[in-house]
mmCIF file of C-alpha atoms in Angstrom:
data_model
loop_
_atom_site.group_PDB
_atom_site.id
_atom_site.type_symbol
_atom_site.label_atom_id
_atom_site.label_comp_id
_atom_site.label_asym_id
_atom_site.label_seq_id
_atom_site.Cartn_x
_atom_site.Cartn_y
_atom_site.Cartn_z
ATOM 1 C CA MET A 22 -30.680 7.099 -60.981
ATOM 2 C CA SER A 23 -29.432 10.426 -62.303
ATOM 3 C CA ASN A 24 -32.854 12.032 -62.709
ATOM 4 C CA PRO A 25 -35.459 9.940 -60.886
ATOM 5 C CA ALA A 26 -38.288 12.301 -61.869
ATOM 6 C CA ALA A 27 -37.673 11.504 -65.562
ATOM 7 C CA THR A 28 -39.365 8.083 -65.499
ATOM 8 C CA PRO A 29 -43.111 7.511 -65.865
ATOM 9 C CA HIS A 30 -43.151 5.717 -62.480
ATOM 10 C CA ALA A 31 -41.500 8.686 -60.775
ATOM 11 C CA ARG A 32 -44.047 11.022 -62.364
ATOM 12 C CA VAL A 33 -46.837 8.940 -60.827
ATOM 13 C CA LEU A 34 -45.201 9.278 -57.400
ATOM 14 C CA ALA A 35 -44.481 12.982 -57.897
ATOM 15 C CA GLU A 36 -48.059 13.769 -58.960
ATOM 16 C CA SER A 37 -49.488 11.858 -55.989
ATOM 17 C CA LEU A 38 -47.081 13.509 -53.558
ATOM 18 C CA ALA A 39 -47.796 16.950 -55.027
ATOM 19 C CA ALA A 40 -51.506 16.448 -54.260
ATOM 20 C CA TRP A 41 -50.596 15.115 -50.798
ATOM 21 C CA GLN A 42 -48.297 18.117 -50.176
ATOM 22 C CA LEU A 43 -50.995 20.605 -51.177
ATOM 23 C CA ALA A 44 -53.537 19.020 -48.820
ATOM 24 C CA PHE A 45 -50.935 18.671 -46.049
ATOM 25 C CA ASP A 46 -49.774 22.287 -46.321
ATOM 26 C CA ARG A 47 -53.387 23.474 -46.131
ATOM 27 C CA HIS A 48 -54.120 21.141 -43.188
ATOM 28 C CA ARG A 49 -56.960 19.431 -45.088
ATOM 29 C CA PRO A 50 -57.030 15.834 -43.808
ATOM 30 C CA GLN A 51 -60.297 15.162 -45.648
ATOM 31 C CA ASP A 52 -58.510 15.844 -48.952
ATOM 32 C CA MET A 53 -55.485 13.800 -47.908
ATOM 33 C CA VAL A 54 -57.400 10.628 -47.144
ATOM 34 C CA GLY A 55 -58.956 10.705 -50.611
ATOM 35 C CA LEU A 56 -55.449 10.075 -51.953
ATOM 36 C CA PHE A 57 -55.208 6.767 -50.040
ATOM 37 C CA SER A 58 -56.863 3.464 -50.941
ATOM 38 C CA ARG A 59 -59.740 2.483 -48.657
ATOM 39 C CA ASP A 60 -57.599 -0.252 -47.052
ATOM 40 C CA ALA A 61 -54.244 1.584 -47.118
ATOM 41 C CA LEU A 62 -51.502 0.545 -44.710
ATOM 42 C CA PHE A 63 -50.016 3.584 -42.978
ATOM 43 C CA GLN A 64 -46.988 4.091 -40.742
ATOM 44 C CA GLY A 65 -46.529 7.763 -39.973
ATOM 45 C CA LEU A 66 -44.236 9.262 -37.375
ATOM 46 C CA SER A 67 -46.178 7.826 -34.462
ATOM 47 C CA PRO A 68 -45.634 4.269 -33.217
ATOM 48 C CA THR A 69 -49.193 3.279 -34.130
ATOM 49 C CA LEU A 70 -49.778 1.255 -37.308
ATOM 50 C CA LEU A 71 -52.903 2.434 -39.098
ATOM 51 C CA THR A 72 -55.196 0.880 -41.679
ATOM 52 C CA GLY A 73 -57.768 2.604 -43.829
ATOM 53 C CA ARG A 74 -58.936 6.121 -44.472
ATOM 54 C CA GLU A 75 -60.690 6.702 -41.143
ATOM 55 C CA GLU A 76 -57.555 6.005 -39.097
ATOM 56 C CA ILE A 77 -55.378 7.990 -41.506
ATOM 57 C CA PHE A 78 -57.793 10.924 -41.228
ATOM 58 C CA GLY A 79 -57.422 10.852 -37.430
ATOM 59 C CA TYR A 80 -53.630 10.934 -37.746
ATOM 60 C CA TYR A 81 -53.526 13.953 -40.046
ATOM 61 C CA ASP A 82 -56.375 15.753 -38.282
ATOM 62 C CA ALA A 83 -54.428 15.573 -34.987
ATOM 63 C CA LEU A 84 -51.408 17.396 -36.437
ATOM 64 C CA PRO A 85 -51.298 21.095 -35.581
ATOM 65 C CA PRO A 86 -51.969 23.474 -38.475
ATOM 66 C CA GLY A 87 -49.053 25.445 -39.879
ATOM 67 C CA ILE A 88 -46.704 22.554 -40.666
ATOM 68 C CA THR A 89 -45.730 22.361 -44.340
ATOM 69 C CA ALA A 90 -43.839 19.777 -46.360
ATOM 70 C CA THR A 91 -41.403 19.605 -49.247
ATOM 71 C CA PHE A 92 -40.458 16.436 -51.093
ATOM 72 C CA GLN A 93 -38.071 15.046 -53.653
ATOM 73 C CA ILE A 94 -38.441 11.703 -55.420
ATOM 74 C CA VAL A 95 -35.387 9.512 -54.758
ATOM 75 C CA GLN A 96 -36.264 6.236 -56.513
ATOM 76 C CA ALA A 97 -39.267 4.790 -58.334
ATOM 77 C CA ARG A 98 -40.084 1.349 -59.693
ATOM 78 C CA GLN A 99 -43.006 -0.314 -61.412
ATOM 79 C CA LEU A 100 -43.947 -3.496 -59.544
ATOM 80 C CA ALA A 101 -46.744 -4.556 -61.883
ATOM 81 C CA GLN A 102 -49.071 -2.985 -64.432
ATOM 82 C CA HIS A 103 -51.095 -1.167 -61.762
ATOM 83 C CA LEU A 104 -48.462 -0.904 -58.990
ATOM 84 C CA VAL A 105 -45.688 1.655 -58.522
ATOM 85 C CA CYS A 106 -43.382 1.974 -55.522
ATOM 86 C CA GLY A 107 -40.659 4.343 -54.527
ATOM 87 C CA PHE A 108 -38.795 6.479 -52.043
ATOM 88 C CA ALA A 109 -39.036 10.195 -51.373
ATOM 89 C CA ALA A 110 -37.099 12.566 -49.168
ATOM 90 C CA VAL A 111 -39.526 14.765 -47.227
ATOM 91 C CA HIS A 112 -38.930 17.710 -44.932
ATOM 92 C CA PHE A 113 -41.704 18.770 -42.570
ATOM 93 C CA ILE A 114 -41.268 22.452 -41.759
ATOM 94 C CA TYR A 115 -42.764 24.133 -38.702
ATOM 95 C CA PRO A 116 -43.813 27.792 -38.546
ATOM 96 C CA ASP A 117 -40.776 28.496 -36.322
ATOM 97 C CA GLY A 118 -38.446 27.135 -39.033
ATOM 98 C CA SER A 119 -37.579 23.830 -37.349
ATOM 99 C CA THR A 120 -37.668 20.775 -39.599
ATOM 100 C CA VAL A 121 -38.161 17.025 -39.452
ATOM 101 C CA PRO A 122 -36.310 15.244 -42.284
ATOM 102 C CA VAL A 123 -38.076 12.018 -43.241
ATOM 103 C CA GLN A 124 -37.570 9.125 -45.601
ATOM 104 C CA LEU A 125 -40.842 8.049 -47.161
ATOM 105 C CA SER A 126 -41.605 4.700 -48.773
ATOM 106 C CA LEU A 127 -44.755 4.419 -50.884
ATOM 107 C CA VAL A 128 -46.682 1.863 -52.893
ATOM 108 C CA LEU A 129 -49.351 3.224 -55.222
ATOM 109 C CA HIS A 130 -52.140 1.217 -56.837
ATOM 110 C CA ARG A 131 -54.056 2.339 -59.920
ATOM 111 C CA ASP A 132 -57.816 1.867 -59.833
ATOM 112 C CA GLY A 133 -59.239 2.863 -63.204
ATOM 113 C CA GLN A 134 -57.459 6.105 -64.094
ATOM 114 C CA THR A 135 -56.696 7.100 -60.489
ATOM 115 C CA TRP A 136 -53.576 6.278 -58.487
ATOM 116 C CA PHE A 137 -54.105 5.707 -54.750
ATOM 117 C CA ILE A 138 -51.517 5.358 -51.994
ATOM 118 C CA ALA A 139 -51.858 1.751 -50.811
ATOM 119 C CA GLN A 140 -48.864 1.735 -48.455
ATOM 120 C CA TYR A 141 -47.142 4.662 -46.739
ATOM 121 C CA HIS A 142 -44.189 4.376 -44.395
ATOM 122 C CA ALA A 143 -42.327 7.350 -42.927
ATOM 123 C CA SER A 144 -39.156 7.200 -40.864
ATOM 124 C CA THR A 145 -37.202 10.094 -39.423
ATOM 125 C CA ILE A 146 -33.613 10.614 -40.388
ATOM 126 C CA SER A 147 -31.505 10.644 -37.247
ATOM 127 C CA ARG A 148 -28.498 12.899 -37.477
ATOM 128 C CA GLY A 149 -28.190 13.630 -33.811
ATOM 129 C CA LYS A 150 -29.782 16.568 -32.049
ATOM 130 C CA GLN A 151 -29.245 19.665 -34.212
ATOM 131 C CA PRO A 152 -30.453 23.195 -33.529
ATOM 132 C CA GLY A 153 -33.566 23.974 -35.552
ATOM 133 C CA THR A 154 -34.413 20.303 -36.100
ATOM 134 C CA ALA A 155 -37.587 18.988 -34.528
ATOM 135 C CA THR A 156 -37.766 15.521 -33.037
ATOM 136 C CA LEU A 157 -40.384 12.807 -33.457
ATOM 137 C CA ALA A 158 -41.885 13.883 -30.139
ATOM 138 C CA THR A 159 -42.357 17.452 -31.351
ATOM 139 C CA MET A 160 -43.785 16.311 -34.682
ATOM 140 C CA MET A 161 -46.568 14.438 -32.926
ATOM 141 C CA ASN A 162 -46.771 16.781 -29.904
ATOM 142 C CA PRO A 163 -45.553 20.311 -30.550
ATOM 143 C CA PHE A 164 -46.003 21.100 -26.844
ATOM 144 C CA ALA A 165 -43.114 18.691 -26.104
ATOM 145 C CA ALA A 166 -40.612 21.085 -27.719
ATOM 146 C CA GLY A 167 -37.822 21.915 -25.348
ATOM 147 C CA GLU A 168 -38.343 18.821 -23.191
ATOM 148 C CA ASP A 169 -35.169 16.764 -23.325
#
């Protein structure tokens, strides 16, 4: 896809991720969970599989403030009239400048006029240990930085 953001499906993903990014950057888990369906399936960067807004809230609430995110839509598809899926490249950026590059897979479901994230799966991109790149352990536990 030469310009994935040019399709209507990619715009749906981009608008949802822009709202997610704003809430994430401001460390507002209560705003983030409103973007997910009530029964959303969630695989973040921890090994625990989560279901529903309450568990997703706990995940985001536990992250230390100060982490920000950038994203780029990679692919988008319409699965059905009210379902869109796609991939995004995300970089989580820590206050010290270290980053965690992530591949994100999403499925969004439209309920009325609102699109909700029904499935979210994040996986880190392993390119070997590089200076300035955080690991999964530091994403979930910033106090683990420097422990190898």
